[in-house]
Amino acid sequence: MKLWGGRFTKETNQLVHNFNASLSFDRKFYRQDIQGSIAHVTMLAKQQILTDEERDEIIKGLNSILADIDNGTLDLDNSEHEDIHSFVEAHLIERIGNTGKKLHTGRSRNDQVALDMKLYTRDELHEVDELLRDLLETLLKIMEENTETYMPGFTHLQKAQPITLAHHMGAYFEMFYRDRQRISDILKRMNTSPIGSGALAGTTYPLDREYTASLLSFDRATLNSMDSVADRDYLIEMLSAFSTIMMHLSRFCEEFIIWNSNEYRFIELDDAYSTGSSIMPQKKNPDIAELVRGKTGRVYGALISLLTTMKGLPLAYNKDMQEDKEFTFDAIDTTKGCIKLFTGMLATTHFNKDVMLESAKNGFTNATDVADYLVNHGVPFRDAHGIVGQLVLMCIEKDISLDNLSLEEYKAVCPAFEEDIYEAISIRTCVEKRVTIGAPGKEAMDKVIAIYKSYLN
Ligand code: ARG
């Protein structure tokens, strides 16, 4: 059934129909389409635009359609309907007859699709938030268990200063916590109901838009009917937030791929989360991490695609906006899938703590602490920096670490060194002396972990 056949004298060309149709993808929100319609007719009856009997008949019909789509009796695959809105309305009329023709009173597909997309997005944002919460819980558990697992921290992918695994994981906790805050901001801003805006200019029926809004758990009705049908900002915000989540996941994956390499061996991925090679029997590959890193581009693509679709559109609705769906749905599914997979991979990863500690010891990660030792013994920092530089050079020539220099060798370069230098530059001391908030020392880390716990309550 077409919703608009009346003023046409010819059948639509089949290619035009196919090109124009959106059922193959907007079927994704059939549930929200029906949910919106039920709220709409409930409001129409309250305003005496429909009778209570008509309302009940329509709602019963809509619920039976919902149940049949859910259980597969009603086939969305082989349907010739233009979109999910036409599909539901046609089936309603088929099931309940003329009363079904009253469903579309006081609305347009423009405000209807705006509503459906918002309802769908809102549900999905809540799901993404839950998945991020699981990820944060996994991170927090690793943090609690590893406040004294020492490892090198890197800058320029060169060993820099010793940190702990808890500290490293904490950096990602911060990122994904910000991602959750972004989602919560978007949910607050987008939570206004467009339904009742009509095609663009409202309607002449005495609708109670606030009532429909409250039935659908919106904070209020939107205030401008043209903006209501033309606004896709919330999708752009969501795709931007998802792009940031994917960027964070991708950085994490990159580190896992490096840590999993034969050269690093900081981690061992669980067999259930890695794959083999068809030719090289010895291989155990970090494919999941690589795929998550790879899929980041798809989500960025969805964001750029929608920004580009929207940039030239005059008010109000334009058919271009139908292009808001496929990439957005793909980005939602991709982001959800990647968070879920990554969390599972992280939770099952084995950390080679001995290898991490050894690596922290061999790479002059305590060089800054040697300089700090001299400063505490009255040497100006710039001079201390130069002295330690010389010591490092000596060590490189001898292929040893700073801990292995004799006291004589230390004193030969600077007499300020004493026996306590060894304790002062042990990896443990280097970390545990860093106790300002945000630093890796256990004293500071425990406070931060307590704060993170309160975030998850
Ligand atoms: N499938 C359309 C979309 O997704 C629904 C709105 C149709 N409105 C219209 N005026 N053609 O945008």
Short mmCIF file of C-alpha atoms and ligand atoms in Angstrom, two decimals:
data_model
loop_
_atom_site.label_atom_id
_atom_site.label_comp_id
_atom_site.label_asym_id
_atom_site.label_seq_id
_atom_site.Cartn_x
_atom_site.Cartn_y
_atom_site.Cartn_z
CA MET A 1 0.00 0.00 0.00
CA LYS A 2 1.18 3.48 -0.86
CA LEU A 3 0.48 6.30 1.57
CA TRP A 4 0.32 8.86 -1.21
CA GLY A 5 -1.21 7.32 -4.37
CA GLY A 6 -4.16 9.76 -4.70
CA ARG A 7 -2.73 12.50 -6.89
CA PHE A 8 -0.77 10.15 -9.17
CA THR A 9 -2.02 8.77 -12.48
CA LYS A 10 0.84 6.35 -13.17
CA GLU A 11 2.45 3.51 -11.29
CA THR A 12 5.88 4.26 -9.85
CA ASN A 13 8.74 2.96 -11.95
CA GLN A 14 10.14 -0.14 -10.22
CA LEU A 15 13.68 1.25 -10.08
CA VAL A 16 12.36 4.46 -8.56
CA HIS A 17 10.48 2.47 -5.96
CA ASN A 18 13.59 0.48 -5.08
CA PHE A 19 15.76 3.58 -4.95
CA ASN A 20 13.30 5.47 -2.78
CA ALA A 21 12.38 2.65 -0.42
CA SER A 22 13.89 2.40 3.04
CA LEU A 23 12.13 -0.64 4.51
CA SER A 24 15.25 -2.80 4.15
CA PHE A 25 16.93 -0.70 6.82
CA ASP A 26 14.30 1.34 8.71
CA ARG A 27 12.69 -1.99 9.71
CA LYS A 28 15.38 -1.85 12.39
CA PHE A 29 13.13 0.40 14.47
CA TYR A 30 9.76 -1.33 13.95
CA ARG A 31 9.46 -1.64 17.71
CA GLN A 32 9.93 2.10 18.25
CA ASP A 33 7.61 2.92 15.33
CA ILE A 34 4.82 0.95 16.99
CA GLN A 35 5.66 2.33 20.44
CA GLY A 36 5.38 5.88 19.02
CA SER A 37 2.09 5.11 17.28
CA ILE A 38 0.58 3.72 20.47
CA ALA A 39 1.52 6.91 22.35
CA HIS A 40 0.16 9.03 19.50
CA VAL A 41 -3.27 7.36 19.43
CA THR A 42 -3.45 7.40 23.22
CA MET A 43 -3.04 11.16 23.03
CA LEU A 44 -5.55 11.47 20.15
CA ALA A 45 -8.17 9.70 22.28
CA LYS A 46 -7.42 11.84 25.34
CA GLN A 47 -8.01 14.90 23.13
CA GLN A 48 -11.24 13.32 21.81
CA ILE A 49 -9.89 13.29 18.28
CA LEU A 50 -10.42 9.51 18.37
CA THR A 51 -12.92 7.63 20.53
CA ASP A 52 -11.68 5.34 23.30
CA GLU A 53 -12.99 2.37 21.31
CA GLU A 54 -11.04 3.40 18.22
CA ARG A 55 -7.94 3.87 20.36
CA ASP A 56 -8.29 0.42 21.90
CA GLU A 57 -8.87 -1.21 18.54
CA ILE A 58 -5.82 0.47 17.01
CA ILE A 59 -3.58 -0.37 19.98
CA LYS A 60 -4.71 -3.99 19.92
CA GLY A 61 -3.96 -4.15 16.19
CA LEU A 62 -0.55 -2.52 16.64
CA ASN A 63 0.37 -4.90 19.44
CA SER A 64 -0.60 -7.90 17.33
CA ILE A 65 1.63 -6.59 14.51
CA LEU A 66 4.47 -6.13 16.99
CA ALA A 67 4.07 -9.67 18.31
CA ASP A 68 3.97 -11.11 14.79
CA ILE A 69 7.10 -9.25 13.68
CA ASP A 70 8.82 -10.39 16.88
CA ASN A 71 7.93 -14.03 16.35
CA GLY A 72 8.62 -13.99 12.61
CA THR A 73 5.04 -14.56 11.38
CA LEU A 74 5.05 -11.17 9.71
CA ASP A 75 7.82 -11.07 7.14
CA LEU A 76 9.65 -7.78 6.74
CA ASP A 77 12.06 -9.27 4.21
CA ASN A 78 9.86 -9.81 1.19
CA SER A 79 7.67 -6.78 1.47
CA GLU A 80 7.00 -4.26 -1.28
CA HIS A 81 6.17 -1.49 1.20
CA GLU A 82 8.12 1.75 0.92
CA ASP A 83 9.14 2.03 4.56
CA ILE A 84 8.39 0.71 8.02
CA HIS A 85 5.73 3.39 8.54
CA SER A 86 3.75 2.27 5.46
CA PHE A 87 4.31 -1.36 6.38
CA VAL A 88 2.80 -1.01 9.87
CA GLU A 89 -0.09 1.19 8.72
CA ALA A 90 -0.99 -1.15 5.84
CA HIS A 91 -0.98 -4.18 8.09
CA LEU A 92 -3.05 -2.34 10.66
CA ILE A 93 -5.70 -1.51 8.07
CA GLU A 94 -5.62 -5.08 6.80
CA ARG A 95 -6.21 -6.34 10.35
CA ILE A 96 -8.75 -3.89 11.76
CA GLY A 97 -10.24 -2.25 8.68
CA ASN A 98 -11.33 1.38 8.46
CA THR A 99 -10.41 2.37 12.03
CA GLY A 100 -6.79 1.67 11.08
CA LYS A 101 -7.01 4.52 8.57
CA LYS A 102 -7.30 6.96 11.49
CA LEU A 103 -3.85 6.16 12.92
CA HIS A 104 -2.07 8.83 10.90
CA THR A 105 -4.37 11.66 12.06
CA GLY A 106 -2.38 14.70 13.13
CA ARG A 107 1.06 13.49 12.16
CA SER A 108 3.34 13.15 9.15
CA ARG A 109 6.04 10.65 8.34
CA ASN A 110 8.46 13.52 8.87
CA ASP A 111 7.76 13.87 12.59
CA GLN A 112 7.15 10.13 12.82
CA VAL A 113 10.57 9.20 11.48
CA ALA A 114 12.19 11.89 13.63
CA LEU A 115 10.50 10.31 16.65
CA ASP A 116 11.38 6.73 15.69
CA MET A 117 15.03 7.55 15.16
CA LYS A 118 15.20 9.36 18.49
CA LEU A 119 13.54 6.53 20.38
CA TYR A 120 15.82 4.00 18.73
CA THR A 121 18.96 6.04 19.37
CA ARG A 122 17.99 6.68 22.97
CA ASP A 123 17.60 2.94 23.62
CA GLU A 124 20.92 2.20 21.94
CA LEU A 125 22.75 4.93 23.86
CA HIS A 126 21.60 3.32 27.10
CA GLU A 127 22.95 -0.02 25.87
CA VAL A 128 26.30 1.47 24.91
CA ASP A 129 26.48 3.09 28.33
CA GLU A 130 25.92 -0.29 30.00
CA LEU A 131 28.65 -1.87 27.88
CA LEU A 132 31.04 0.92 28.85
CA ARG A 133 30.14 0.31 32.46
CA ASP A 134 31.14 -3.36 32.09
CA LEU A 135 34.41 -2.26 30.53
CA LEU A 136 35.08 0.14 33.43
CA GLU A 137 34.38 -2.63 35.92
CA THR A 138 36.85 -4.91 34.16
CA LEU A 139 39.46 -2.15 34.18
CA LEU A 140 38.88 -1.42 37.84
CA LYS A 141 39.35 -5.07 38.78
CA ILE A 142 42.69 -5.19 36.95
CA MET A 143 43.68 -1.94 38.67
CA GLU A 144 42.88 -3.25 42.14
CA GLU A 145 44.97 -6.35 41.53
CA ASN A 146 47.95 -4.52 40.07
CA THR A 147 48.81 -1.45 42.14
CA GLU A 148 52.28 -2.95 42.67
CA THR A 149 52.81 -4.50 39.24
CA TYR A 150 55.69 -2.42 37.93
CA MET A 151 56.23 -1.79 34.28
CA PRO A 152 57.82 0.85 32.08
CA GLY A 153 55.76 3.85 31.04
CA PHE A 154 56.54 5.07 27.52
CA THR A 155 56.82 8.32 25.62
CA HIS A 156 57.62 8.16 21.88
CA LEU A 157 57.30 4.40 22.39
CA GLN A 158 60.64 4.64 24.24
CA LYS A 159 60.89 3.55 27.86
CA ALA A 160 60.46 6.68 29.96
CA GLN A 161 59.73 6.20 33.68
CA PRO A 162 58.44 3.29 35.73
CA ILE A 163 54.71 3.12 36.40
CA THR A 164 52.34 0.34 37.42
CA LEU A 165 49.85 -1.68 35.42
CA ALA A 166 47.12 -0.15 37.61
CA HIS A 167 48.26 3.31 36.58
CA HIS A 168 48.31 2.40 32.89
CA MET A 169 44.82 0.88 33.07
CA GLY A 170 43.67 3.95 35.00
CA ALA A 171 44.44 6.13 31.98
CA TYR A 172 41.91 4.10 29.98
CA PHE A 173 39.45 4.22 32.85
CA GLU A 174 39.56 8.01 32.55
CA MET A 175 38.94 7.87 28.79
CA PHE A 176 35.99 5.52 28.94
CA TYR A 177 34.58 7.38 31.92
CA ARG A 178 34.59 10.59 29.85
CA ASP A 179 32.87 8.62 27.09
CA ARG A 180 30.10 7.72 29.51
CA GLN A 181 29.75 11.36 30.52
CA ARG A 182 29.46 12.35 26.87
CA ILE A 183 26.66 9.80 26.39
CA SER A 184 24.83 11.10 29.41
CA ASP A 185 25.11 14.70 28.09
CA ILE A 186 23.73 13.63 24.71
CA LEU A 187 20.83 11.78 26.34
CA LYS A 188 19.93 14.90 28.31
CA ARG A 189 20.05 17.24 25.33
CA MET A 190 18.21 14.99 22.88
CA ASN A 191 15.36 14.06 25.19
CA THR A 192 12.64 16.19 23.56
CA SER A 193 9.73 14.84 21.57
CA PRO A 194 9.27 15.87 17.90
CA ILE A 195 5.95 14.05 17.38
CA GLY A 196 3.04 16.37 16.64
CA SER A 197 5.23 18.70 14.56
CA GLY A 198 3.50 17.35 11.45
CA ALA A 199 5.23 17.71 8.10
CA LEU A 200 6.87 20.98 9.18
CA ALA A 201 4.23 23.41 10.41
CA GLY A 202 2.40 21.64 13.23
CA THR A 203 -1.21 20.57 12.78
CA THR A 204 -4.68 22.06 13.17
CA TYR A 205 -5.81 19.30 15.53
CA PRO A 206 -5.87 20.11 19.24
CA LEU A 207 -2.93 17.78 20.02
CA ASP A 208 -1.46 17.58 23.50
CA ARG A 209 2.18 17.22 22.52
CA GLU A 210 3.38 17.41 26.12
CA TYR A 211 1.21 14.44 26.97
CA THR A 212 2.63 12.32 24.11
CA ALA A 213 6.11 13.41 25.19
CA SER A 214 5.50 12.24 28.75
CA LEU A 215 4.07 8.89 27.56
CA LEU A 216 7.35 8.30 25.75
CA SER A 217 9.51 9.44 28.69
CA PHE A 218 10.71 12.60 27.02
CA ASP A 219 11.39 15.64 29.20
CA ARG A 220 9.20 17.86 27.04
CA ALA A 221 7.95 18.50 23.50
CA THR A 222 10.23 20.29 21.02
CA LEU A 223 9.52 24.00 20.56
CA ASN A 224 9.91 24.50 16.82
CA SER A 225 8.13 22.21 14.39
CA MET A 226 10.51 22.95 11.51
CA ASP A 227 13.58 22.16 13.56
CA SER A 228 11.85 19.07 14.95
CA VAL A 229 11.63 17.40 11.55
CA ALA A 230 14.99 18.67 10.28
CA ASP A 231 17.20 18.12 13.34
CA ARG A 232 19.75 15.34 13.24
CA ASP A 233 22.25 17.01 15.61
CA TYR A 234 21.80 14.32 18.22
CA LEU A 235 22.89 11.68 15.70
CA ILE A 236 25.96 13.71 14.84
CA GLU A 237 26.75 14.08 18.54
CA MET A 238 26.27 10.37 19.06
CA LEU A 239 28.48 9.44 16.09
CA SER A 240 31.10 11.85 17.36
CA ALA A 241 30.97 10.25 20.83
CA PHE A 242 31.15 6.79 19.24
CA SER A 243 34.12 7.88 17.11
CA THR A 244 35.87 8.93 20.31
CA ILE A 245 35.05 5.61 21.98
CA MET A 246 36.44 3.78 18.95
CA MET A 247 39.55 5.96 18.95
CA HIS A 248 40.11 5.04 22.62
CA LEU A 249 39.53 1.35 21.92
CA SER A 250 41.83 1.53 18.93
CA ARG A 251 44.68 3.04 20.97
CA PHE A 252 44.18 0.36 23.61
CA CYS A 253 44.22 -2.33 20.88
CA GLU A 254 47.39 -0.89 19.41
CA GLU A 255 49.06 -1.21 22.81
CA PHE A 256 47.78 -4.74 23.25
CA ILE A 257 49.14 -5.69 19.82
CA ILE A 258 52.54 -4.29 20.79
CA TRP A 259 52.45 -5.86 24.26
CA ASN A 260 51.47 -9.20 22.73
CA SER A 261 54.37 -9.16 20.25
CA ASN A 262 57.21 -11.66 20.65
CA GLU A 263 59.55 -8.78 21.41
CA TYR A 264 57.49 -7.38 24.32
CA ARG A 265 55.64 -10.38 25.76
CA PHE A 266 53.96 -8.16 28.37
CA ILE A 267 50.69 -10.02 27.84
CA GLU A 268 49.38 -13.37 26.76
CA LEU A 269 46.02 -13.24 25.02
CA ASP A 270 43.57 -15.97 25.93
CA ASP A 271 43.23 -18.73 23.32
CA ALA A 272 39.52 -17.97 23.12
CA TYR A 273 40.33 -14.40 22.04
CA SER A 274 43.06 -15.05 19.48
CA THR A 275 43.33 -16.82 16.15
CA GLY A 276 45.86 -18.91 14.28
CA SER A 277 47.49 -18.87 10.87
CA SER A 278 46.51 -21.21 8.04
CA ILE A 279 50.15 -21.77 7.12
CA MET A 280 52.35 -20.96 10.13
CA PRO A 281 51.54 -23.44 12.91
CA GLN A 282 53.34 -21.43 15.60
CA LYS A 283 51.22 -18.29 15.18
CA LYS A 284 48.74 -16.93 17.70
CA ASN A 285 47.50 -13.66 16.34
CA PRO A 286 45.79 -10.68 18.01
CA ASP A 287 43.11 -10.53 15.30
CA ILE A 288 40.39 -9.20 17.61
CA ALA A 289 42.50 -6.23 18.65
CA GLU A 290 43.43 -5.58 15.02
CA LEU A 291 39.81 -5.79 13.88
CA VAL A 292 38.61 -3.38 16.54
CA ARG A 293 41.40 -0.99 15.47
CA GLY A 294 40.36 -1.53 11.86
CA LYS A 295 36.65 -0.96 12.43
CA THR A 296 37.31 2.46 13.90
CA GLY A 297 37.38 3.84 10.36
CA ARG A 298 33.81 2.71 9.70
CA VAL A 299 32.49 4.70 12.64
CA TYR A 300 34.48 7.80 11.65
CA GLY A 301 33.02 7.30 8.16
CA ALA A 302 29.46 7.37 9.49
CA LEU A 303 30.13 10.67 11.24
CA ILE A 304 31.65 12.33 8.18
CA SER A 305 28.91 10.91 5.97
CA LEU A 306 26.10 12.39 8.06
CA LEU A 307 27.82 15.75 8.50
CA THR A 308 28.16 15.88 4.73
CA THR A 309 24.56 14.83 4.10
CA MET A 310 23.28 17.58 6.37
CA LYS A 311 25.49 20.46 5.31
CA GLY A 312 23.52 21.65 2.30
CA LEU A 313 19.96 20.99 3.42
CA PRO A 314 17.48 23.84 3.49
CA LEU A 315 14.69 23.64 6.07
CA ALA A 316 12.75 21.59 6.69
CA TYR A 317 12.62 17.85 5.81
CA ASN A 318 14.47 16.67 2.71
CA LYS A 319 14.69 13.12 1.48
CA ASP A 320 18.49 13.27 1.79
CA MET A 321 17.87 12.75 5.49
CA GLN A 322 16.86 9.16 4.88
CA GLU A 323 20.62 8.64 4.46
CA ASP A 324 20.99 9.21 8.20
CA LYS A 325 20.10 5.59 8.89
CA GLU A 326 22.28 2.88 7.36
CA PHE A 327 25.66 4.25 8.43
CA THR A 328 24.31 5.20 11.84
CA PHE A 329 22.92 1.72 12.43
CA ASP A 330 26.20 0.24 11.30
CA ALA A 331 28.14 2.57 13.61
CA ILE A 332 25.92 1.65 16.57
CA ASP A 333 26.29 -2.09 15.95
CA THR A 334 30.03 -1.76 15.32
CA THR A 335 30.66 0.28 18.47
CA LYS A 336 28.60 -2.05 20.64
CA GLY A 337 30.27 -5.13 19.20
CA CYS A 338 33.76 -3.70 19.63
CA ILE A 339 33.24 -2.65 23.28
CA LYS A 340 31.83 -6.08 24.08
CA LEU A 341 34.64 -7.99 22.34
CA PHE A 342 37.33 -5.77 23.79
CA THR A 343 35.98 -6.17 27.33
CA GLY A 344 36.00 -9.95 26.95
CA MET A 345 39.55 -9.90 25.59
CA LEU A 346 40.75 -7.62 28.38
CA ALA A 347 39.10 -9.68 31.13
CA THR A 348 40.82 -12.88 29.94
CA THR A 349 44.27 -11.46 29.20
CA HIS A 350 47.20 -12.77 31.25
CA PHE A 351 49.73 -10.12 32.27
CA ASN A 352 53.35 -11.31 32.39
CA LYS A 353 54.30 -9.34 35.47
CA ASP A 354 57.91 -10.59 35.62
CA VAL A 355 58.54 -9.54 32.03
CA MET A 356 57.06 -6.11 32.74
CA LEU A 357 59.25 -5.65 35.81
CA GLU A 358 62.38 -6.79 33.96
CA SER A 359 61.58 -4.39 31.15
CA ALA A 360 61.17 -1.51 33.61
CA LYS A 361 64.57 -2.30 35.08
CA ASN A 362 66.38 -2.41 31.74
CA GLY A 363 65.87 0.84 29.98
CA PHE A 364 67.09 3.58 32.26
CA THR A 365 63.54 4.28 33.40
CA ASN A 366 65.03 5.39 36.73
CA ALA A 367 67.41 7.94 35.16
CA THR A 368 65.18 10.87 36.23
CA ASP A 369 65.29 9.52 39.78
CA VAL A 370 69.08 9.48 39.75
CA ALA A 371 68.96 13.16 38.81
CA ASP A 372 66.36 13.82 41.52
CA TYR A 373 68.72 12.10 44.03
CA LEU A 374 71.48 14.55 43.13
CA VAL A 375 69.11 17.51 43.40
CA ASN A 376 68.22 16.32 46.92
CA HIS A 377 71.97 16.33 47.62
CA GLY A 378 72.37 19.96 46.57
CA VAL A 379 73.24 19.59 42.85
CA PRO A 380 71.26 21.98 40.56
CA PHE A 381 68.85 20.02 38.32
CA ARG A 382 70.43 21.09 35.02
CA ASP A 383 73.87 19.87 36.21
CA ALA A 384 72.32 16.68 37.58
CA HIS A 385 70.70 16.07 34.16
CA GLY A 386 74.13 16.28 32.48
CA ILE A 387 75.79 14.02 35.06
CA VAL A 388 73.14 11.31 34.66
CA GLY A 389 73.47 11.62 30.90
CA GLN A 390 77.15 10.71 31.26
CA LEU A 391 76.28 7.78 33.54
CA VAL A 392 73.73 6.47 31.04
CA LEU A 393 76.33 6.66 28.28
CA MET A 394 78.74 4.68 30.48
CA CYS A 395 76.07 2.03 31.05
CA ILE A 396 75.24 1.78 27.35
CA GLU A 397 78.93 1.18 26.59
CA LYS A 398 79.12 -1.54 29.25
CA ASP A 399 75.64 -2.89 28.40
CA ILE A 400 74.46 -2.66 32.02
CA SER A 401 71.74 -0.73 33.85
CA LEU A 402 72.17 2.17 36.29
CA ASP A 403 71.61 -0.18 39.23
CA ASN A 404 74.71 -2.18 38.19
CA LEU A 405 77.23 0.68 38.34
CA SER A 406 79.56 0.47 41.35
CA LEU A 407 79.59 3.23 43.94
CA GLU A 408 83.14 4.09 42.79
CA GLU A 409 81.92 4.55 39.26
CA TYR A 410 79.09 6.79 40.52
CA LYS A 411 81.47 8.83 42.67
CA ALA A 412 83.99 9.17 39.86
CA VAL A 413 81.38 11.12 37.90
CA CYS A 414 79.96 13.01 40.91
CA PRO A 415 81.12 12.80 44.55
CA ALA A 416 77.59 13.54 45.85
CA PHE A 417 76.60 9.87 45.35
CA GLU A 418 76.44 7.68 48.50
CA GLU A 419 75.53 4.04 49.24
CA ASP A 420 71.81 4.93 49.50
CA ILE A 421 71.69 5.63 45.74
CA TYR A 422 70.74 2.00 45.06
CA GLU A 423 67.68 2.09 47.29
CA ALA A 424 66.76 5.52 45.93
CA ILE A 425 66.64 4.32 42.34
CA SER A 426 65.08 0.91 42.78
CA ILE A 427 62.01 0.58 40.57
CA ARG A 428 59.83 0.18 43.65
CA THR A 429 61.14 3.41 45.21
CA CYS A 430 60.81 5.27 41.91
CA VAL A 431 57.12 4.42 41.74
CA GLU A 432 56.21 4.55 45.41
CA LYS A 433 57.69 8.03 45.89
CA ARG A 434 55.26 9.38 43.31
CA VAL A 435 52.27 9.96 45.50
CA THR A 436 50.76 13.25 44.31
CA ILE A 437 47.21 12.66 43.15
CA GLY A 438 47.18 11.12 39.68
CA ALA A 439 50.68 9.62 40.06
CA PRO A 440 51.39 5.86 40.07
CA GLY A 441 52.50 5.43 43.73
CA LYS A 442 50.25 3.01 45.60
CA GLU A 443 49.25 5.62 48.16
CA ALA A 444 47.87 7.87 45.39
CA MET A 445 46.51 5.00 43.33
CA ASP A 446 44.45 3.60 46.22
CA LYS A 447 42.73 6.98 46.62
CA VAL A 448 41.95 7.11 42.90
CA ILE A 449 40.64 3.55 42.89
CA ALA A 450 38.26 4.49 45.73
CA ILE A 451 36.97 7.41 43.64
CA TYR A 452 36.53 5.18 40.57
CA LYS A 453 34.59 2.70 42.68
CA SER A 454 32.18 5.45 43.70
CA TYR A 455 31.62 6.22 39.96
CA LEU A 456 30.35 2.70 39.45
CA ASN A 457 27.96 2.60 42.39
N1 ARG B 1 11.89 6.99 4.96
C1 ARG B 1 11.81 8.38 5.22
C2 ARG B 1 13.08 8.80 5.98
O1 ARG B 1 13.71 7.98 6.48
C3 ARG B 1 10.62 8.68 6.09
C4 ARG B 1 10.14 10.07 5.96
C5 ARG B 1 9.47 10.25 4.65
N2 ARG B 1 8.99 11.58 4.46
C6 ARG B 1 8.80 12.08 3.27
N3 ARG B 1 8.38 13.30 3.21
N4 ARG B 1 9.09 11.42 2.18
O2 ARG B 1 13.44 9.97 6.01
#
